[in-house]
mmCIF file of N, CA and C in Angstrom:
data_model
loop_
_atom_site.group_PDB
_atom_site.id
_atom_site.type_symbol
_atom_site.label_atom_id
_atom_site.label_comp_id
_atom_site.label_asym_id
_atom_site.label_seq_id
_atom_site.Cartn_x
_atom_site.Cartn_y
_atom_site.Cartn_z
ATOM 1 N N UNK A 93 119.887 -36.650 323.384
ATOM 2 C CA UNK A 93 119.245 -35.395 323.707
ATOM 3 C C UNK A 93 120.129 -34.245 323.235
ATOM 4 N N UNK A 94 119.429 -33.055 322.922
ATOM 5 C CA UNK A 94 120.148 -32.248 322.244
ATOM 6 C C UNK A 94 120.623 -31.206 323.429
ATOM 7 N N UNK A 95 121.876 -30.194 323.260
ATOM 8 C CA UNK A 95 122.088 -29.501 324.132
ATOM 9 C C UNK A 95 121.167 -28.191 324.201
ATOM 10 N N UNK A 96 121.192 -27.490 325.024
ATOM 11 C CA UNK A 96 120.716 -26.144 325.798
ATOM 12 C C UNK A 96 120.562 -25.260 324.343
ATOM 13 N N UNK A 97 121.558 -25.103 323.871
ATOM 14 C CA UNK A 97 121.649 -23.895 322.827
ATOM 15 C C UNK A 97 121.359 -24.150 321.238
ATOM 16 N N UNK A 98 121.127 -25.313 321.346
ATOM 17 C CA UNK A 98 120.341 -26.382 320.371
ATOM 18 C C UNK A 98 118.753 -25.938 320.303
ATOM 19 N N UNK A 99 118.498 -25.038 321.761
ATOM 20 C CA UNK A 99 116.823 -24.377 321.370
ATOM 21 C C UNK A 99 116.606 -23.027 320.986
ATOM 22 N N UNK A 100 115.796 -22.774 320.718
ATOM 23 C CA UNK A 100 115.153 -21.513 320.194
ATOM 24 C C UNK A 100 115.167 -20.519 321.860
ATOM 25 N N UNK A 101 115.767 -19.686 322.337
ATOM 26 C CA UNK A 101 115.042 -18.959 323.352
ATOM 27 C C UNK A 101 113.779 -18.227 323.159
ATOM 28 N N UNK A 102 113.265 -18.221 322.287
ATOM 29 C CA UNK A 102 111.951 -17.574 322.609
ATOM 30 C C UNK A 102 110.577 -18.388 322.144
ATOM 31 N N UNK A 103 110.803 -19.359 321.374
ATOM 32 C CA UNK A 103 109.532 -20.357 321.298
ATOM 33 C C UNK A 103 110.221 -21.735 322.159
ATOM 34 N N UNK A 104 111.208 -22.363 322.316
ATOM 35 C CA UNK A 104 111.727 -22.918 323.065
ATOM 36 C C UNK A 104 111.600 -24.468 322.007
ATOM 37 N N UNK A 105 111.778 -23.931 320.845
ATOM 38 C CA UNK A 105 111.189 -25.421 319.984
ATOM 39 C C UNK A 105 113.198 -25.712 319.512
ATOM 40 N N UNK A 106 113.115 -26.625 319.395
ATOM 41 C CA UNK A 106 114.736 -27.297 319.141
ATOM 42 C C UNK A 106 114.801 -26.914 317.919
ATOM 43 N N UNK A 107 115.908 -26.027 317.051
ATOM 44 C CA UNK A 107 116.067 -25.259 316.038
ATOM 45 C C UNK A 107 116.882 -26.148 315.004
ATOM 46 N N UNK A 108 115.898 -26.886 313.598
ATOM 47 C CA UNK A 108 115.975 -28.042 312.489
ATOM 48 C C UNK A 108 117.160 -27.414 312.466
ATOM 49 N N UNK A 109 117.919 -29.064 312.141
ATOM 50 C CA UNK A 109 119.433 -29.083 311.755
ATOM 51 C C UNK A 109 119.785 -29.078 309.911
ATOM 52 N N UNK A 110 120.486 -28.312 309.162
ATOM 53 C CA UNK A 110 121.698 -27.544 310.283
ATOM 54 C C UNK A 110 121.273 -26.153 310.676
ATOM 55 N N UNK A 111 121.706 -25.956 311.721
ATOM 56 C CA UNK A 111 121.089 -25.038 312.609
ATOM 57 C C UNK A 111 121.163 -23.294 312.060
ATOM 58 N N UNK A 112 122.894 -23.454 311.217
ATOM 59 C CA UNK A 112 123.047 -22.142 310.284
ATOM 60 C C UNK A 112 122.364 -22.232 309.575
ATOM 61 N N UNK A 113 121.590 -22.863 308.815
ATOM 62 C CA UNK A 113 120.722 -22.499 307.822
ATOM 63 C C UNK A 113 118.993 -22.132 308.511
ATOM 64 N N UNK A 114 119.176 -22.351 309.566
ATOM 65 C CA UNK A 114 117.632 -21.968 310.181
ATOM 66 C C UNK A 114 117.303 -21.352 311.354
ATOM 67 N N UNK A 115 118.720 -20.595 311.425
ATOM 68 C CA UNK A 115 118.459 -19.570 312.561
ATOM 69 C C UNK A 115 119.951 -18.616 312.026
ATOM 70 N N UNK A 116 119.675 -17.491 312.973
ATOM 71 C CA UNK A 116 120.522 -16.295 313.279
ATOM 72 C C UNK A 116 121.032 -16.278 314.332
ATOM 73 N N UNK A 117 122.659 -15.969 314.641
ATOM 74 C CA UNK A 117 123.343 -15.424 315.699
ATOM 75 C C UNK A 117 122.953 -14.440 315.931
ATOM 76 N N UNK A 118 122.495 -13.724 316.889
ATOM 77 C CA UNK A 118 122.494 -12.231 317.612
ATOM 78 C C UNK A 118 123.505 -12.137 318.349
ATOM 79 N N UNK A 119 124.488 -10.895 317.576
ATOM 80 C CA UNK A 119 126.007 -10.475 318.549
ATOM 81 C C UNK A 119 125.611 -10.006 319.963
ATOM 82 N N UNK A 120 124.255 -9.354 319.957
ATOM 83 C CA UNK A 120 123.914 -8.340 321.373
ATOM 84 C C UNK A 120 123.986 -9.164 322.159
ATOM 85 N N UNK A 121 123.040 -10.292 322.005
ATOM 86 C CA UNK A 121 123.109 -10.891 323.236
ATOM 87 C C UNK A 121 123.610 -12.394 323.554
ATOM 88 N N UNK A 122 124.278 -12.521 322.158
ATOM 89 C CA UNK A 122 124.696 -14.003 321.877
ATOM 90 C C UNK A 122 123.984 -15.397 321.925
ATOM 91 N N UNK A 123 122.758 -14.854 321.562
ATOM 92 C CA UNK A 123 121.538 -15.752 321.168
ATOM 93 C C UNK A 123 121.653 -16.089 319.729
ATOM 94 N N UNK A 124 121.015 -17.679 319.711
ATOM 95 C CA UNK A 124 120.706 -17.787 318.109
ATOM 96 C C UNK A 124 119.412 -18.439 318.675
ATOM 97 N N UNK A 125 118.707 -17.655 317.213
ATOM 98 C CA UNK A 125 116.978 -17.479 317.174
ATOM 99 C C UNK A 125 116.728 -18.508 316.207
ATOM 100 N N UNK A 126 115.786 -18.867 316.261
ATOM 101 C CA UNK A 126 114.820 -19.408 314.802
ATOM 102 C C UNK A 126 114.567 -18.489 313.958
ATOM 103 N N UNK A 127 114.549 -19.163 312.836
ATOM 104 C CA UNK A 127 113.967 -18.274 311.909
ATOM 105 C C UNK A 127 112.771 -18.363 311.871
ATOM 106 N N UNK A 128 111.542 -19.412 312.379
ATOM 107 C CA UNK A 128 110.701 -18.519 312.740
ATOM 108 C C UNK A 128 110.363 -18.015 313.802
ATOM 109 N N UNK A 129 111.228 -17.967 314.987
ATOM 110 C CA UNK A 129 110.863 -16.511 315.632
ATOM 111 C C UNK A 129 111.317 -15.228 315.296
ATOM 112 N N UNK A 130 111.980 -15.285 314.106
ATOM 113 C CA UNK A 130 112.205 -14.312 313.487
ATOM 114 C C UNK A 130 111.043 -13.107 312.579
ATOM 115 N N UNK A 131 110.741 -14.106 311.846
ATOM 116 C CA UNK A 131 109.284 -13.896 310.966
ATOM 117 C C UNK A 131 108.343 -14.194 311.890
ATOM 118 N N UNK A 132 108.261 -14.468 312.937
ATOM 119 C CA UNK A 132 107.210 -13.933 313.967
ATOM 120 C C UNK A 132 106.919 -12.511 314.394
ATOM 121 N N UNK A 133 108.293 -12.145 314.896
ATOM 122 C CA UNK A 133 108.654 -10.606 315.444
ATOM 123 C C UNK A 133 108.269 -9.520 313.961
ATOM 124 N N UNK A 134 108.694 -10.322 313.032
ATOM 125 C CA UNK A 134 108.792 -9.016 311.638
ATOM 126 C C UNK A 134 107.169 -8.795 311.320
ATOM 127 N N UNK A 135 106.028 -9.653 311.463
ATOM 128 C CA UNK A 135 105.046 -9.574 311.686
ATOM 129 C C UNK A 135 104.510 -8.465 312.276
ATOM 130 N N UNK A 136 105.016 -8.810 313.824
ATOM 131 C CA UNK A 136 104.172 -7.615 314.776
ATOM 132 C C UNK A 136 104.947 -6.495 314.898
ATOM 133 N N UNK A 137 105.939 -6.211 313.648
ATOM 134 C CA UNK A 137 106.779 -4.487 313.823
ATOM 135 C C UNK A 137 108.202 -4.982 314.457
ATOM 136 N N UNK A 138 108.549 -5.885 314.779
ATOM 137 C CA UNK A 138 109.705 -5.586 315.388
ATOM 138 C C UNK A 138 110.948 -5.729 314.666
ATOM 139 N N UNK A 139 111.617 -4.839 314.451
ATOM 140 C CA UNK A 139 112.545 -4.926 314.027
ATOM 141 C C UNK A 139 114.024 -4.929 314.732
ATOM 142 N N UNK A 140 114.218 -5.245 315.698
ATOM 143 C CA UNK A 140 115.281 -5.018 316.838
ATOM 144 C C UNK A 140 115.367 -6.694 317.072
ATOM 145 N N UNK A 141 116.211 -6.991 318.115
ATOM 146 C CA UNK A 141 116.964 -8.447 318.264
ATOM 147 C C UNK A 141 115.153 -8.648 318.869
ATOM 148 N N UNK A 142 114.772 -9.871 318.563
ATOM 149 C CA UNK A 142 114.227 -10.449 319.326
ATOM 150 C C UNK A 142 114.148 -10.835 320.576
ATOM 151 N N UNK A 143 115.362 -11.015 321.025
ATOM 152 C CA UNK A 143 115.649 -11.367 322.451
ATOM 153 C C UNK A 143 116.107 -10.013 323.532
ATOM 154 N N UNK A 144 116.897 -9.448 323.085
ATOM 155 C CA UNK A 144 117.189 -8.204 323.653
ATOM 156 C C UNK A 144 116.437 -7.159 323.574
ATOM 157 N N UNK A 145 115.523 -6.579 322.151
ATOM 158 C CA UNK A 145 115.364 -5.680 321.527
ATOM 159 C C UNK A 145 116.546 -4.905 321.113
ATOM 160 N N UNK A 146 118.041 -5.074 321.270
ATOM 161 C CA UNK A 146 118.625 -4.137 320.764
ATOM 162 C C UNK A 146 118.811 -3.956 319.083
ATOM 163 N N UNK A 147 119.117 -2.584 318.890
ATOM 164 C CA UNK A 147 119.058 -2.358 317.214
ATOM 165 C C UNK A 147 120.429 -3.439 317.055
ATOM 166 N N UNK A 148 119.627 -3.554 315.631
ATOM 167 C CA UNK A 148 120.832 -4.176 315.320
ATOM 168 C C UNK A 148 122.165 -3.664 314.452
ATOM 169 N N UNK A 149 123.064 -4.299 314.210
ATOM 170 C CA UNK A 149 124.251 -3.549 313.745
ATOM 171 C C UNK A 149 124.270 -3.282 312.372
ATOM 172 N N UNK A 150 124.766 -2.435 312.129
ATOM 173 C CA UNK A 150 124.874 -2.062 310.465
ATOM 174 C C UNK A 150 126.095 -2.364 309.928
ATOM 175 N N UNK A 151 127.230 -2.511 310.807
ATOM 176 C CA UNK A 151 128.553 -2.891 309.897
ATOM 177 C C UNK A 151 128.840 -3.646 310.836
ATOM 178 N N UNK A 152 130.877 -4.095 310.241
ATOM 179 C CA UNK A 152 131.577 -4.805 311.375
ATOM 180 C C UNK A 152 132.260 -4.106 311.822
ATOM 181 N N UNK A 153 132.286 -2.772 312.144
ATOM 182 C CA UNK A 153 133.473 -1.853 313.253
ATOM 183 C C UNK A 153 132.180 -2.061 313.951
ATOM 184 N N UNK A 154 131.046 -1.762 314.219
ATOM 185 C CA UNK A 154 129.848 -1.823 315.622
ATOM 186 C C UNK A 154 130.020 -3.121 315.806
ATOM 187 N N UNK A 155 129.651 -4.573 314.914
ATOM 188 C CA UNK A 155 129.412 -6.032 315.593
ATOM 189 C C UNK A 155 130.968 -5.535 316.658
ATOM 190 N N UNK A 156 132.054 -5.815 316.172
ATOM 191 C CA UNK A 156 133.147 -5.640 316.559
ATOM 192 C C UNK A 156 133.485 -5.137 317.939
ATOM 193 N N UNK A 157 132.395 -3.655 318.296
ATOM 194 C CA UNK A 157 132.381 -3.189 319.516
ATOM 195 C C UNK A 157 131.467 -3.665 320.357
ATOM 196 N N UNK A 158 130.470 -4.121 319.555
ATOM 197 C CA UNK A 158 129.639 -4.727 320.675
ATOM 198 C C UNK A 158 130.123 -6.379 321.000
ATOM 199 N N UNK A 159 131.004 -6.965 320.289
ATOM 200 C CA UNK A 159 131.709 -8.166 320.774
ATOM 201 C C UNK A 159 132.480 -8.259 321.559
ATOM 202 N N UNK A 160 133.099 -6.857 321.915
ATOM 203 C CA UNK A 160 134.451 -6.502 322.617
ATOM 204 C C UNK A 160 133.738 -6.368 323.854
ATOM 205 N N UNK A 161 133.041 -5.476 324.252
ATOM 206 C CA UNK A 161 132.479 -5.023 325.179
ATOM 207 C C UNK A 161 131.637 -6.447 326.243
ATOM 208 N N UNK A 162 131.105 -7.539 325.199
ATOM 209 C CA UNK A 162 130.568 -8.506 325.979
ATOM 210 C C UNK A 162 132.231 -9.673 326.583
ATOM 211 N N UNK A 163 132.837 -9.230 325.577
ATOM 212 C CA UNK A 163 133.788 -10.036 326.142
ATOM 213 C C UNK A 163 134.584 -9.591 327.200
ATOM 214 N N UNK A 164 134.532 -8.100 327.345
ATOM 215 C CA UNK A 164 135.404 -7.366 328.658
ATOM 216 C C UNK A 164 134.600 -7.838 330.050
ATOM 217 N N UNK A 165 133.113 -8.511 329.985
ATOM 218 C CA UNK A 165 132.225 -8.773 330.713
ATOM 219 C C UNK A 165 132.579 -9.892 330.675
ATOM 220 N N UNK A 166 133.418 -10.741 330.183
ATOM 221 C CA UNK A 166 134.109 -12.345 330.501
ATOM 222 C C UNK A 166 132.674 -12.939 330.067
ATOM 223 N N UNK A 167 132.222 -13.118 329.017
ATOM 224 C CA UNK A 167 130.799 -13.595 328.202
ATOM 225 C C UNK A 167 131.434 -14.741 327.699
ATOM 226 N N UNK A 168 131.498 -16.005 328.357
ATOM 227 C CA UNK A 168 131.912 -17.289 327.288
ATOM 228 C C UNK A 168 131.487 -17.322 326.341
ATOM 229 N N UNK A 169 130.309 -17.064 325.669
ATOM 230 C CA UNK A 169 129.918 -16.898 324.254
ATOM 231 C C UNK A 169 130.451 -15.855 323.326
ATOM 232 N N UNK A 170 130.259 -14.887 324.266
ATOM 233 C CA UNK A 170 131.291 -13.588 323.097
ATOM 234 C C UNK A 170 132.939 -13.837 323.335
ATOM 235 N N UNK A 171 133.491 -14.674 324.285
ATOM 236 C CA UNK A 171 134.579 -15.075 323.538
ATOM 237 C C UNK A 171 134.767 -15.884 322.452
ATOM 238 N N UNK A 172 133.914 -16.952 322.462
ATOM 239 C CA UNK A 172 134.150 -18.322 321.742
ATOM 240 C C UNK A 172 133.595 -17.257 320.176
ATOM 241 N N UNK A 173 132.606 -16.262 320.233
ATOM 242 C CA UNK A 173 132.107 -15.775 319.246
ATOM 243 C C UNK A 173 133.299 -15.009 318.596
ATOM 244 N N UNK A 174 134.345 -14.199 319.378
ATOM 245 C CA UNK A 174 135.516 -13.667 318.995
ATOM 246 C C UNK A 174 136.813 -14.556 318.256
ATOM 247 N N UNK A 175 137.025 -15.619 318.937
ATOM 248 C CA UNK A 175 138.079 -16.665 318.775
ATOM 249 C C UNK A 175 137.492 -16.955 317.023
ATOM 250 N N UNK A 176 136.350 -17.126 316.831
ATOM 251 C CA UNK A 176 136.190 -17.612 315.236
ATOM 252 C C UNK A 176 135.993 -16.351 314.601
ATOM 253 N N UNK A 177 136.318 -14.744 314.897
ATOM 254 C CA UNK A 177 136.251 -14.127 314.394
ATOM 255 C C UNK A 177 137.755 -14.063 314.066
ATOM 256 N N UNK A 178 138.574 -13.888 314.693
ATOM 257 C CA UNK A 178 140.414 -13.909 314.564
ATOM 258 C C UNK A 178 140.560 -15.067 313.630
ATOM 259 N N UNK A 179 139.678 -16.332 313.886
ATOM 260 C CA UNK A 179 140.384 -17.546 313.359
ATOM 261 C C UNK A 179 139.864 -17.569 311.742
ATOM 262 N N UNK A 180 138.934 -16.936 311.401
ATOM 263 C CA UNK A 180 138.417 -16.571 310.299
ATOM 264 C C UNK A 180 138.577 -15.734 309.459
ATOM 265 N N UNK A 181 139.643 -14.241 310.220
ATOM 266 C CA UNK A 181 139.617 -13.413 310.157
ATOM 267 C C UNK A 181 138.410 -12.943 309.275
ATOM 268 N N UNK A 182 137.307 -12.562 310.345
ATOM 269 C CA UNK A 182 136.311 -12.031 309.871
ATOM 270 C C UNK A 182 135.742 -10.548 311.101
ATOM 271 N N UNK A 183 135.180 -9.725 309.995
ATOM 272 C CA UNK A 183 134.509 -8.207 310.989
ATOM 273 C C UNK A 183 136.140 -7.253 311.109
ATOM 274 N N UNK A 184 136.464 -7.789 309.544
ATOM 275 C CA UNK A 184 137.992 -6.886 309.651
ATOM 276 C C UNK A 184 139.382 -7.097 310.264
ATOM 277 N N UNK A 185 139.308 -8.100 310.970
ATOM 278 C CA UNK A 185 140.048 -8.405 311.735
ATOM 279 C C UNK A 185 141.404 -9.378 311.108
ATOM 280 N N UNK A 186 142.528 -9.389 311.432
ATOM 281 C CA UNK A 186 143.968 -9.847 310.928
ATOM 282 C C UNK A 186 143.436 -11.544 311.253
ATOM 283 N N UNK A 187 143.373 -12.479 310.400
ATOM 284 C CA UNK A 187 143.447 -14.121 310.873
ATOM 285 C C UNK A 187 144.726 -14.258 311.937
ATOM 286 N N UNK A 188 144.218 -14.886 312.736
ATOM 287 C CA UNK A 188 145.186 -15.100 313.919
ATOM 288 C C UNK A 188 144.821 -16.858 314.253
ATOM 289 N N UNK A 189 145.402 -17.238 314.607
ATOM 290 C CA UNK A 189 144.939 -18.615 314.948
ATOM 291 C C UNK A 189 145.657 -18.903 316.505
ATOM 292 N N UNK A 190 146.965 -18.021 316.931
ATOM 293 C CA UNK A 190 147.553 -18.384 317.981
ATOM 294 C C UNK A 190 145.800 -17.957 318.975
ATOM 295 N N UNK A 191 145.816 -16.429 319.288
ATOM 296 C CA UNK A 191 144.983 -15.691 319.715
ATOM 297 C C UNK A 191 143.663 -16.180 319.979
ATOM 298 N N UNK A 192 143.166 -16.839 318.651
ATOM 299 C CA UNK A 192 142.114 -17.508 318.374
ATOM 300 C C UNK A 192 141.744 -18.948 319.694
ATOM 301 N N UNK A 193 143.081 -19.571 319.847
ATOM 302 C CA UNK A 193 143.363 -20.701 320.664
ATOM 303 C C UNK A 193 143.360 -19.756 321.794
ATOM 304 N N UNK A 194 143.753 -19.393 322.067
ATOM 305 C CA UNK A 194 143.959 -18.523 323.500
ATOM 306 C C UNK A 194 142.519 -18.077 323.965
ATOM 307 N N UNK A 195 141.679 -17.404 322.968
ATOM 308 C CA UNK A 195 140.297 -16.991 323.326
ATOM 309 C C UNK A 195 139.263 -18.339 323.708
ATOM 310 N N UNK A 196 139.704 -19.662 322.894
ATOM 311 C CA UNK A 196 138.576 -20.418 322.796
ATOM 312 C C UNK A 196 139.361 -21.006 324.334
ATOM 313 N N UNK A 197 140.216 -21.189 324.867
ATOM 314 C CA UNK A 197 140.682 -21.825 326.098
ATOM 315 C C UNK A 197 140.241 -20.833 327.404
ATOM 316 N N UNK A 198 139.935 -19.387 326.780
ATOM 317 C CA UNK A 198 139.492 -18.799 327.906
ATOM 318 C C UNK A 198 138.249 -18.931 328.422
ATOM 319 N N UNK A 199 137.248 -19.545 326.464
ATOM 320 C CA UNK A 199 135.998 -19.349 327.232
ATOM 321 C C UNK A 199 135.507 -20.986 327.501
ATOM 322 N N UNK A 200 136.362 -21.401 327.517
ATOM 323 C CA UNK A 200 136.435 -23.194 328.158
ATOM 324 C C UNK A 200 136.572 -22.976 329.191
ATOM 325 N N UNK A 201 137.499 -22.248 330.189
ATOM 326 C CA UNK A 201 137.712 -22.128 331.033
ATOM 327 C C UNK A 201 136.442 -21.376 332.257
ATOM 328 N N UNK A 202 136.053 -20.473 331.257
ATOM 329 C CA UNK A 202 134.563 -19.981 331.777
ATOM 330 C C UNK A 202 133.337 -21.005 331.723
ATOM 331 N N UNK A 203 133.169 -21.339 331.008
ATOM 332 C CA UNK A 203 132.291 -22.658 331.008
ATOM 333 C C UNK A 203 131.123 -22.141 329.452
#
């Protein structure tokens, strides 16, 4: 059986593997969508997160703040989402790998 985040939140259909190639991370709310509930929403006008409605980001200094901000909220996902941003150094950020370990143990620790 597949896990929890293995589904689509908004059609609830289990999202074809591999999963990066057929869906999107949303930083807002740390959802990943289908792509077609994606091209569902673009249909009826929407252009905002599917799940949240929030706009979405235009660069990586905003992903960046809006990652920070879910993680000051102790968001196990926007840590674990941060830890591969350091470990990647990606969204501008210096590659870190100590930091990186430190973030992914915090959001283990959160569940």
């Amino acid at each position: 059986e597949r896990p929890e985040g293995d589904f689509s939140p908004i059609c609830t259909l289990p999202i074809q593997l591999p999963m990066g190639d057929h869906s999107g991370f949303n930083i807002c709310c740390m959802q990943r969508i289908c792509d077609g509930c994606h091209v569902a929403a673009q249909k009826k006008g929407i252009v905002d997160c599917v799940f949240c409605r929030t706009p979405f980001v235009k660069n990586d200094a905003d992903a960046l703040v809006m990652t920070r901000a879910r993680v000051a909220k102790k968001d196990p996902a926007a840590i674990n989402d941060l830890a591969e941003k350091y470990f990647y150094g990606e969204l501008g950020l210096q590659q870190n790998t100590r930091k990186a370990i430190k973030l992914w143990t915090e959001a283990a620790e959160l569940g």
